[in-house]
Coordinates of C-alpha atoms in Angstrom, one line a residue:
X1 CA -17.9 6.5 21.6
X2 CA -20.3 6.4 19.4
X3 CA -19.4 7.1 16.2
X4 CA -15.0 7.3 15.0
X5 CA -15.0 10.8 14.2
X6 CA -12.0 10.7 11.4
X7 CA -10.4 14.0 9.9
X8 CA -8.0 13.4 6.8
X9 CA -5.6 14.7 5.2
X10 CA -5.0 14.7 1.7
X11 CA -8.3 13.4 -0.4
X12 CA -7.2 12.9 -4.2
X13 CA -8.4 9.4 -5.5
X14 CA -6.9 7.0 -2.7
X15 CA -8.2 9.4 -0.3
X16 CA -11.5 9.1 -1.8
X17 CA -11.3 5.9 -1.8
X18 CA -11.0 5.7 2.2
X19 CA -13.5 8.0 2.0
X20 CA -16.1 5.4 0.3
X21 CA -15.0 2.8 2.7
X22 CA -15.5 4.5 5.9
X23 CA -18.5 5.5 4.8
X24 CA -19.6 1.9 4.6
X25 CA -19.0 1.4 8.4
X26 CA -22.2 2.6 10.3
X27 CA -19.8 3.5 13.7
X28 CA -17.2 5.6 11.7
X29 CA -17.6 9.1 9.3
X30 CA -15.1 11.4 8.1
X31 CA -16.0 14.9 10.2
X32 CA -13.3 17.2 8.5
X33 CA -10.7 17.5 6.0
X34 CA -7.6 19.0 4.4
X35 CA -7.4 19.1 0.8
X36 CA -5.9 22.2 -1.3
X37 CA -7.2 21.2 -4.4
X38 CA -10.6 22.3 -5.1
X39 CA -12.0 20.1 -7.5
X40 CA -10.8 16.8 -5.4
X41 CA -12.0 18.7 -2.6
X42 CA -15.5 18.9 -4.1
X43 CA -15.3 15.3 -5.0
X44 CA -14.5 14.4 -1.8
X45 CA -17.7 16.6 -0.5
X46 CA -19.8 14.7 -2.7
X47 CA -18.9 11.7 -0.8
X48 CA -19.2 12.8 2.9
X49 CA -21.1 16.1 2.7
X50 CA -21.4 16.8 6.4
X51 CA -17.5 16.7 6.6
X52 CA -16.1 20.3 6.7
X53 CA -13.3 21.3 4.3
X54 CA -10.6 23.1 6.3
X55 CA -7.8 25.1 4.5
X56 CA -4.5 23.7 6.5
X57 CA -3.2 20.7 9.0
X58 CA -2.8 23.0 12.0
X59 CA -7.1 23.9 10.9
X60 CA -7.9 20.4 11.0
X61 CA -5.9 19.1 14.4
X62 CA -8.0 22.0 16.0
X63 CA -11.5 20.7 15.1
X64 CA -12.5 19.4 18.2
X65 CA -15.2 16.6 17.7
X66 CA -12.2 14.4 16.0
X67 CA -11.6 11.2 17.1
X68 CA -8.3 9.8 15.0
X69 CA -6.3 10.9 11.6
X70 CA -6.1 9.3 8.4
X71 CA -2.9 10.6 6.0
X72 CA -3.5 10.4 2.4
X73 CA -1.3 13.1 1.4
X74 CA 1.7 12.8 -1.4
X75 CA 4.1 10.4 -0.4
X76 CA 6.7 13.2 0.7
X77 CA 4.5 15.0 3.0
X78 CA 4.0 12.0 5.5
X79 CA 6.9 12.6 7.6
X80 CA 6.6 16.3 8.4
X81 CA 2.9 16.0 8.5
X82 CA 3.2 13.1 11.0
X83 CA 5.8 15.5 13.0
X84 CA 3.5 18.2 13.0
X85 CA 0.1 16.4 14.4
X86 CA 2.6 14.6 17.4
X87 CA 3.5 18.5 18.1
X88 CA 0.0 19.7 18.3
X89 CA -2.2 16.7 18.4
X90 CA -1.3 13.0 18.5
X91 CA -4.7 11.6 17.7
X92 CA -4.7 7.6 16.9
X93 CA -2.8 7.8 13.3
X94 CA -3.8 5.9 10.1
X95 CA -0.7 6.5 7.8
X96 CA -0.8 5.5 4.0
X97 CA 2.4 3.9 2.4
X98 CA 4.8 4.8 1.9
X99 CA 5.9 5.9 5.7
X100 CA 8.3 8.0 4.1
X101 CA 10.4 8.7 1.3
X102 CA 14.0 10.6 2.1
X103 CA 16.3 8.2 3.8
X104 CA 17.6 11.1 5.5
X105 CA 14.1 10.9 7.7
X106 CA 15.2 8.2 9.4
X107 CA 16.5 9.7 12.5
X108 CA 13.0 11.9 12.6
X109 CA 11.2 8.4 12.4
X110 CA 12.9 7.3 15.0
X111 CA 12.1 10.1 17.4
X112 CA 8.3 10.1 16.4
X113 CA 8.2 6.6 17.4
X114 CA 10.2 6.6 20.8
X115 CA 7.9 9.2 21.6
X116 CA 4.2 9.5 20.0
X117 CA 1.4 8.5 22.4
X118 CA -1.3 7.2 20.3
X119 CA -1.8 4.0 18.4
X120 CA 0.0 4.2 14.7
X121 CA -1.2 2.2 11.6
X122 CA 0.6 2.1 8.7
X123 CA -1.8 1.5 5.6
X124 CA -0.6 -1.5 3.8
X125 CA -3.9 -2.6 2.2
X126 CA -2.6 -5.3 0.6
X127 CA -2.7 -7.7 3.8
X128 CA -6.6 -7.5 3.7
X129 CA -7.4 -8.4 0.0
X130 CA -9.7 -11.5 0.7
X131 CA -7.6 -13.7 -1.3
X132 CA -4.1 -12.7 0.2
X133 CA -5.5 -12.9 3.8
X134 CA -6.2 -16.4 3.0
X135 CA -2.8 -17.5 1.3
X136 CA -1.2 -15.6 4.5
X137 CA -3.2 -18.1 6.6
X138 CA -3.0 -21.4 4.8
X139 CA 0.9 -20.2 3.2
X140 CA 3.1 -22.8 5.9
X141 CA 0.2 -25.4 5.7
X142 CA 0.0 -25.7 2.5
X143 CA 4.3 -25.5 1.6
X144 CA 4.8 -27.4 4.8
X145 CA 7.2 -23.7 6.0
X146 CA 8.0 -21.6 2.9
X147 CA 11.3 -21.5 1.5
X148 CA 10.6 -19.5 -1.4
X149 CA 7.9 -16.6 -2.3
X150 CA 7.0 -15.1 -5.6
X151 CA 5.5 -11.8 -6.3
X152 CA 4.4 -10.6 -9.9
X153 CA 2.8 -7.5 -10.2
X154 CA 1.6 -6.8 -14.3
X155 CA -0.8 -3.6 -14.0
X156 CA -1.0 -0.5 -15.7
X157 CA 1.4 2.4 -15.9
X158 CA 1.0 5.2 -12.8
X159 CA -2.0 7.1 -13.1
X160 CA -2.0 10.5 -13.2
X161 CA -2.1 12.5 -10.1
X162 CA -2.6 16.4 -8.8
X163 CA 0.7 18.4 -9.5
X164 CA 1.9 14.9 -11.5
X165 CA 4.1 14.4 -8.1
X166 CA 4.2 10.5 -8.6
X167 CA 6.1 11.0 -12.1
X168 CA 9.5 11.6 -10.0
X169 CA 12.1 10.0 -8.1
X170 CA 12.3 12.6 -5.4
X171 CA 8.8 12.9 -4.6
X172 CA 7.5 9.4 -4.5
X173 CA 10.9 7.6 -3.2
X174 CA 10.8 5.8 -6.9
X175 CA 9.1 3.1 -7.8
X176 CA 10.4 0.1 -5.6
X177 CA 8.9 2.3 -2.7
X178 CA 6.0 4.0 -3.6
X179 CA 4.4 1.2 -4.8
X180 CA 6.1 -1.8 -4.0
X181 CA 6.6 -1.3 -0.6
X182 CA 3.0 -3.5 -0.2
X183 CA 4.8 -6.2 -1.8
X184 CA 8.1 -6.0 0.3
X185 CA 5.9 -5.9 3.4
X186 CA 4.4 -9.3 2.6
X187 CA 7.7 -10.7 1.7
X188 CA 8.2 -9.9 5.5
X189 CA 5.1 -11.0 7.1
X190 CA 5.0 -14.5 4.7
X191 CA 8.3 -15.3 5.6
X192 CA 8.0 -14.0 9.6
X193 CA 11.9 -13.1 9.2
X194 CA 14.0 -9.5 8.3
X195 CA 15.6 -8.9 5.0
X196 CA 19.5 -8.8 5.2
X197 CA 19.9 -8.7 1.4
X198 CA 18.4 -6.8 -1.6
X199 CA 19.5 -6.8 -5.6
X200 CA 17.3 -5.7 -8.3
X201 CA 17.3 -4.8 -11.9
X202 CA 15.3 -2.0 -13.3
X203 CA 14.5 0.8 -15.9
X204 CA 12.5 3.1 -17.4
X205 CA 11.8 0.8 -20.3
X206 CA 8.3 2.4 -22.2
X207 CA 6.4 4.6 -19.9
X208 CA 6.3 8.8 -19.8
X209 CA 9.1 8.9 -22.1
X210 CA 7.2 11.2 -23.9
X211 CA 5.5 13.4 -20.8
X212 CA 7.3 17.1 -19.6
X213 CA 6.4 18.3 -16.9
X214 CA 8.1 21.9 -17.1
X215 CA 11.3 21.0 -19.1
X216 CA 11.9 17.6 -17.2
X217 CA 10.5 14.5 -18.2
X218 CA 9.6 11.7 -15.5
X219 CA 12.5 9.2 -13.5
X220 CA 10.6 6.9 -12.5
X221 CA 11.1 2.9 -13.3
X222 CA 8.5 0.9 -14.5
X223 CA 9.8 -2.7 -14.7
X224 CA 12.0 -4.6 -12.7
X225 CA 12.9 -7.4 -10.8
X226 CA 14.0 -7.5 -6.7
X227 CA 15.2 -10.7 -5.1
X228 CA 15.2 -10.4 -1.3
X229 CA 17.3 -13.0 0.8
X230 CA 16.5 -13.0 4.3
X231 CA 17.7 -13.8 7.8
X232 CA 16.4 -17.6 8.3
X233 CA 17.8 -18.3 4.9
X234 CA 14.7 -18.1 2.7
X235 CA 14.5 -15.7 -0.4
X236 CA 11.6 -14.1 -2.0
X237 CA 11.1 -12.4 -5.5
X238 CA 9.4 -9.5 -7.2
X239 CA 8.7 -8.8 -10.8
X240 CA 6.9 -5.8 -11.6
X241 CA 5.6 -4.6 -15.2
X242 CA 3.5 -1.6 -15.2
X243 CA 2.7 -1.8 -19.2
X244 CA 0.6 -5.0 -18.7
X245 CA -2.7 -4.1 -18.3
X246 CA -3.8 -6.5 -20.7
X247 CA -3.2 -9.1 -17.9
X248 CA -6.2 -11.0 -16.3
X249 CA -4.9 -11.0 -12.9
X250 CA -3.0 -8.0 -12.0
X251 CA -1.2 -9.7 -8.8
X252 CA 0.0 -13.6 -8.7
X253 CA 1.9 -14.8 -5.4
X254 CA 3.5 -18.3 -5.1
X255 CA 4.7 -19.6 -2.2
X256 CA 6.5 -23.3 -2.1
X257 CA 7.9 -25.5 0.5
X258 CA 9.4 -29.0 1.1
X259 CA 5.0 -30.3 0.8
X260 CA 3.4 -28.2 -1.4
X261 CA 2.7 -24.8 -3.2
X262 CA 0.1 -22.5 -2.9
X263 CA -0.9 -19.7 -5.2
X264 CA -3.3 -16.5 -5.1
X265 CA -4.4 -14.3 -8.1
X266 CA -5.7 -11.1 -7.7
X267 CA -7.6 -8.9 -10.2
X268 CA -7.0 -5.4 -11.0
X269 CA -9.7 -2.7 -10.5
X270 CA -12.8 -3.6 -12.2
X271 CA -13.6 -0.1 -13.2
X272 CA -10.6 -0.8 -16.1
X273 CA -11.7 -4.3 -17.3
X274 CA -13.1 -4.3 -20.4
X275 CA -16.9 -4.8 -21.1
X276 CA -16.4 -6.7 -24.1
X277 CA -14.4 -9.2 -22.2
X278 CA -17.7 -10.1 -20.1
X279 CA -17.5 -10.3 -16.1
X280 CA -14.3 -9.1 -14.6
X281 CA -12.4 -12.4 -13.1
X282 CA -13.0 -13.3 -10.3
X283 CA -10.0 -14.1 -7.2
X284 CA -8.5 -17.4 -6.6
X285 CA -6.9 -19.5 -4.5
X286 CA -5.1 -22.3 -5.5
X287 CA -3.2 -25.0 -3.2
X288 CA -0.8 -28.0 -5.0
X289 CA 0.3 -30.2 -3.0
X290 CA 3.2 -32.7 -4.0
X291 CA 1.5 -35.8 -2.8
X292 CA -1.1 -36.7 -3.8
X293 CA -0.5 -34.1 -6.8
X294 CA -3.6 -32.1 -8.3
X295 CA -3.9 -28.4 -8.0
X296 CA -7.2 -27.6 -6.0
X297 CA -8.7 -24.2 -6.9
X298 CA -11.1 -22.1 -4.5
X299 CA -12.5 -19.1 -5.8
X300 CA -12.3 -16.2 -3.2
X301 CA -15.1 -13.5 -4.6
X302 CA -15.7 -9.8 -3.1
X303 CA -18.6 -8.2 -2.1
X304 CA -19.3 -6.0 -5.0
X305 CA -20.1 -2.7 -3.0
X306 CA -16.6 -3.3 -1.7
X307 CA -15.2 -3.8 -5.2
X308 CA -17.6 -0.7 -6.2
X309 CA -16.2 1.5 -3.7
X310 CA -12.0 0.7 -4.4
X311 CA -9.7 -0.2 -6.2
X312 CA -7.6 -2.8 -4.0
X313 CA -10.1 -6.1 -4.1
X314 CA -12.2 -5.0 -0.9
X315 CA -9.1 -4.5 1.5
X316 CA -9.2 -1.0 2.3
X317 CA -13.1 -1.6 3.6
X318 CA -11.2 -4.6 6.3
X319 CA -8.5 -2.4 7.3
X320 CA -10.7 0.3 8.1
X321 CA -13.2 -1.8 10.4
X322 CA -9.8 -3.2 12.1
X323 CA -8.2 0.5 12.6
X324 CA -11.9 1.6 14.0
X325 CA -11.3 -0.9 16.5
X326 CA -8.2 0.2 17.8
X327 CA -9.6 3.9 17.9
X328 CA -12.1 2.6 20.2
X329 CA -9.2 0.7 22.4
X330 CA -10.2 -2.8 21.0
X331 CA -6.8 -4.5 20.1
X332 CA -3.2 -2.7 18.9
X333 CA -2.4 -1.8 15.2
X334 CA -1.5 -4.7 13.1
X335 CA 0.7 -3.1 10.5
X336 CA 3.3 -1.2 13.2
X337 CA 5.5 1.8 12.6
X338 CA 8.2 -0.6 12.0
X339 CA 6.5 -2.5 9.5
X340 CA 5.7 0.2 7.8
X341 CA 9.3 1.5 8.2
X342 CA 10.7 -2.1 7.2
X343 CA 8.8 -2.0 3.5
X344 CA 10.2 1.3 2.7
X345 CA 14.1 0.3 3.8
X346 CA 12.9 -3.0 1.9
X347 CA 12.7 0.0 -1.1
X348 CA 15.0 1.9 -0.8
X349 CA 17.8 -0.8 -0.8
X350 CA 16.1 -2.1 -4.3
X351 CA 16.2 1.6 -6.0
X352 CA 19.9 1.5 -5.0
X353 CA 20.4 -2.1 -6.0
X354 CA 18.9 -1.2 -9.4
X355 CA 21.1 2.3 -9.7
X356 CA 24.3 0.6 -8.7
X357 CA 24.4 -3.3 -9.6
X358 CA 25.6 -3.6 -6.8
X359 CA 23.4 -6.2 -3.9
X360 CA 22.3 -3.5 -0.8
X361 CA 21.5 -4.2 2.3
X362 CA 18.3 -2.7 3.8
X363 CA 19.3 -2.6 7.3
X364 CA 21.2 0.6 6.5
X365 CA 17.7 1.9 6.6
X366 CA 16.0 0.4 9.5

């Protein structure tokens, strides 16, 4: 084929933001699309304005010339939107996290992946920010096998979204899943082993105390901690602060082993750093090994257009040219259904942790 006909679904600001980076790849363009909202959906035209706007998901899975799907919905609508394009259409599938939401769509999971046809790619960008690609790479080099992995994530508070879904529990699967499902499926791929143990501490400590959305105000967490121990007896961490935008690096992972450490630090959108601070910083690599000692640091920079066109450090550009691939029947999807699946169980046993006190295990949910 010659070009990757996409159609989406769902095109508020991440979706744009797919939108931007497929329109960076000269074999790929977005042909049709499904988004209720009229001023997103004009954004969104603004972007790709040969794509046609179409006014439902049955409209769109009839539009012939497609050649895959791309969900950007709210996080609650993946799962019946994923059952409804295997009824009608089960086009090559790019899913955005999180896979689902309601532990009770487990069993529903399960039967959509005994039984869809088509290649399935769950969207954790996060595995193709420059800088983490390359601590993934060098990580057991560097530690000599890592035996324990440290994620801190200081950003801003959630931004605001269509129908303010994201300010609640029961339509984003809370915090620990909506967006900390990326982290928990690095925790996985870093330490190549399944979680058999989850505890975390949370709250609601400062932000949308004040918001009301129709008599209820928002229940979702915004700081925590989750310590994850896994099968081959290594442990990982996450602490998450989403009133610390004042941060220079919104994302730090650490990784040490019997010979070394190695550490990467990501920066946050450059469309929030201040001017008056001068140049946005710049990503980083650093490796410390115990002997000889001395930190060595490698700076890991961005294309700017990719920076221009997202938010996530240039990753959703990579995963797109790797998903175009596999539409075309070059390779198999890197993120799987059950990795995808594994980073939301990974969730969901922390929101419980955190509600109860009590250490979860996340295998109930896998």
């Amino acid at each position: 084929m010659e070009q990757v006909r996409y159609g989406i679904i769902g095109c508020g600001m991440m979706g744009q933001e797919h939108m931007r980076n497929i329109a960076l790849l000269p074999q790929a363009s977005v042909a049709a699309f499904f988004e209720p909202d009229d001023g997103m959906a004009a954004l969104s035209n603004a972007i790709a304005p040969t794509a046609k706007r179409v006014g439902s998901v049955t409209e769109l899975l009839a539009v012939e010339e497609l050649d895959c799907l791309l969900i950007v919905s709210p996080n609650f609508c993946h799962a019946a939107q994923m059952e409804q394009i295997a009824a009608i259409r089960p086009l090559p599938l790019l899913v955005e996290k999180p896979l689902f939401t309601d532990p009770q769509d487990a069993a529903k999971l399960a039967a959509f992946r005994d039984t869809y046809p088509a290649p399935i790619w769950v969207a954790m960008e996060y595995r193709y920010m420059p800088v983490i690609s390359e601590f993934l790479t060098k990580a057991n080099a560097a530690t000599g096998g890592i035996k324990q992995l440290s994620i801190r994530e200081h950003r801003f508070p959630f931004l605001e979204k269509v129908g303010d879904w994201n300010r609640f529990n029961r339509y984003t699967g809370g915090t620990f899943v909506e967006k900390c499902c990326h982290f928990f499926d690095l925790m996985r791929l870093a330490m190549g082993a399944e979680p058999v143990r989850v505890m975390a501490s949370a709250s609601q400590a400062v932000n949308h105390l004040n918001e009301n959305y129709a008599g209820e105000v928002p229940d979702i967490i915004d700081s925590g901690f989750a310590l994850v121990d896994f099968d081959n007896g290594t442990r990982a961490m996450l602490e998450l602060c989403m009133f610390a935008e004042g941060s220079a690096y919104q994302e730090e992972l650490s990784a040490v082993g019997p010979t070394g450490k190695i550490e990467a630090f990501v920066p946050g959108p450059g469309r929030f750093w201040p001017e008056h601070l001068g140049p946005a910083p710049i990503a980083k690599l650093v490796t410390s090994p115990r002997k000889p000692q001395g930190p060595e640091v490698h700076n890991i920079p961005v294309d700017p257009t990719l920076l221009e066109a997202g938010d996530h450090n240039g990753s959703t550009f990579y995963q797109h040219q790797k998903f175009v691939s596999v539409v075309r029947g070059q390779g198999t999807p890197e993120v799987t259904l059950g990795d995808g699946w594994a980073a939301v169980a990974m969730g969901i046993a922390a929101q419980e942790s955190a509600r109860t006190g009590q250490a979860t295990d996340p295998r109930r949910w896998m």
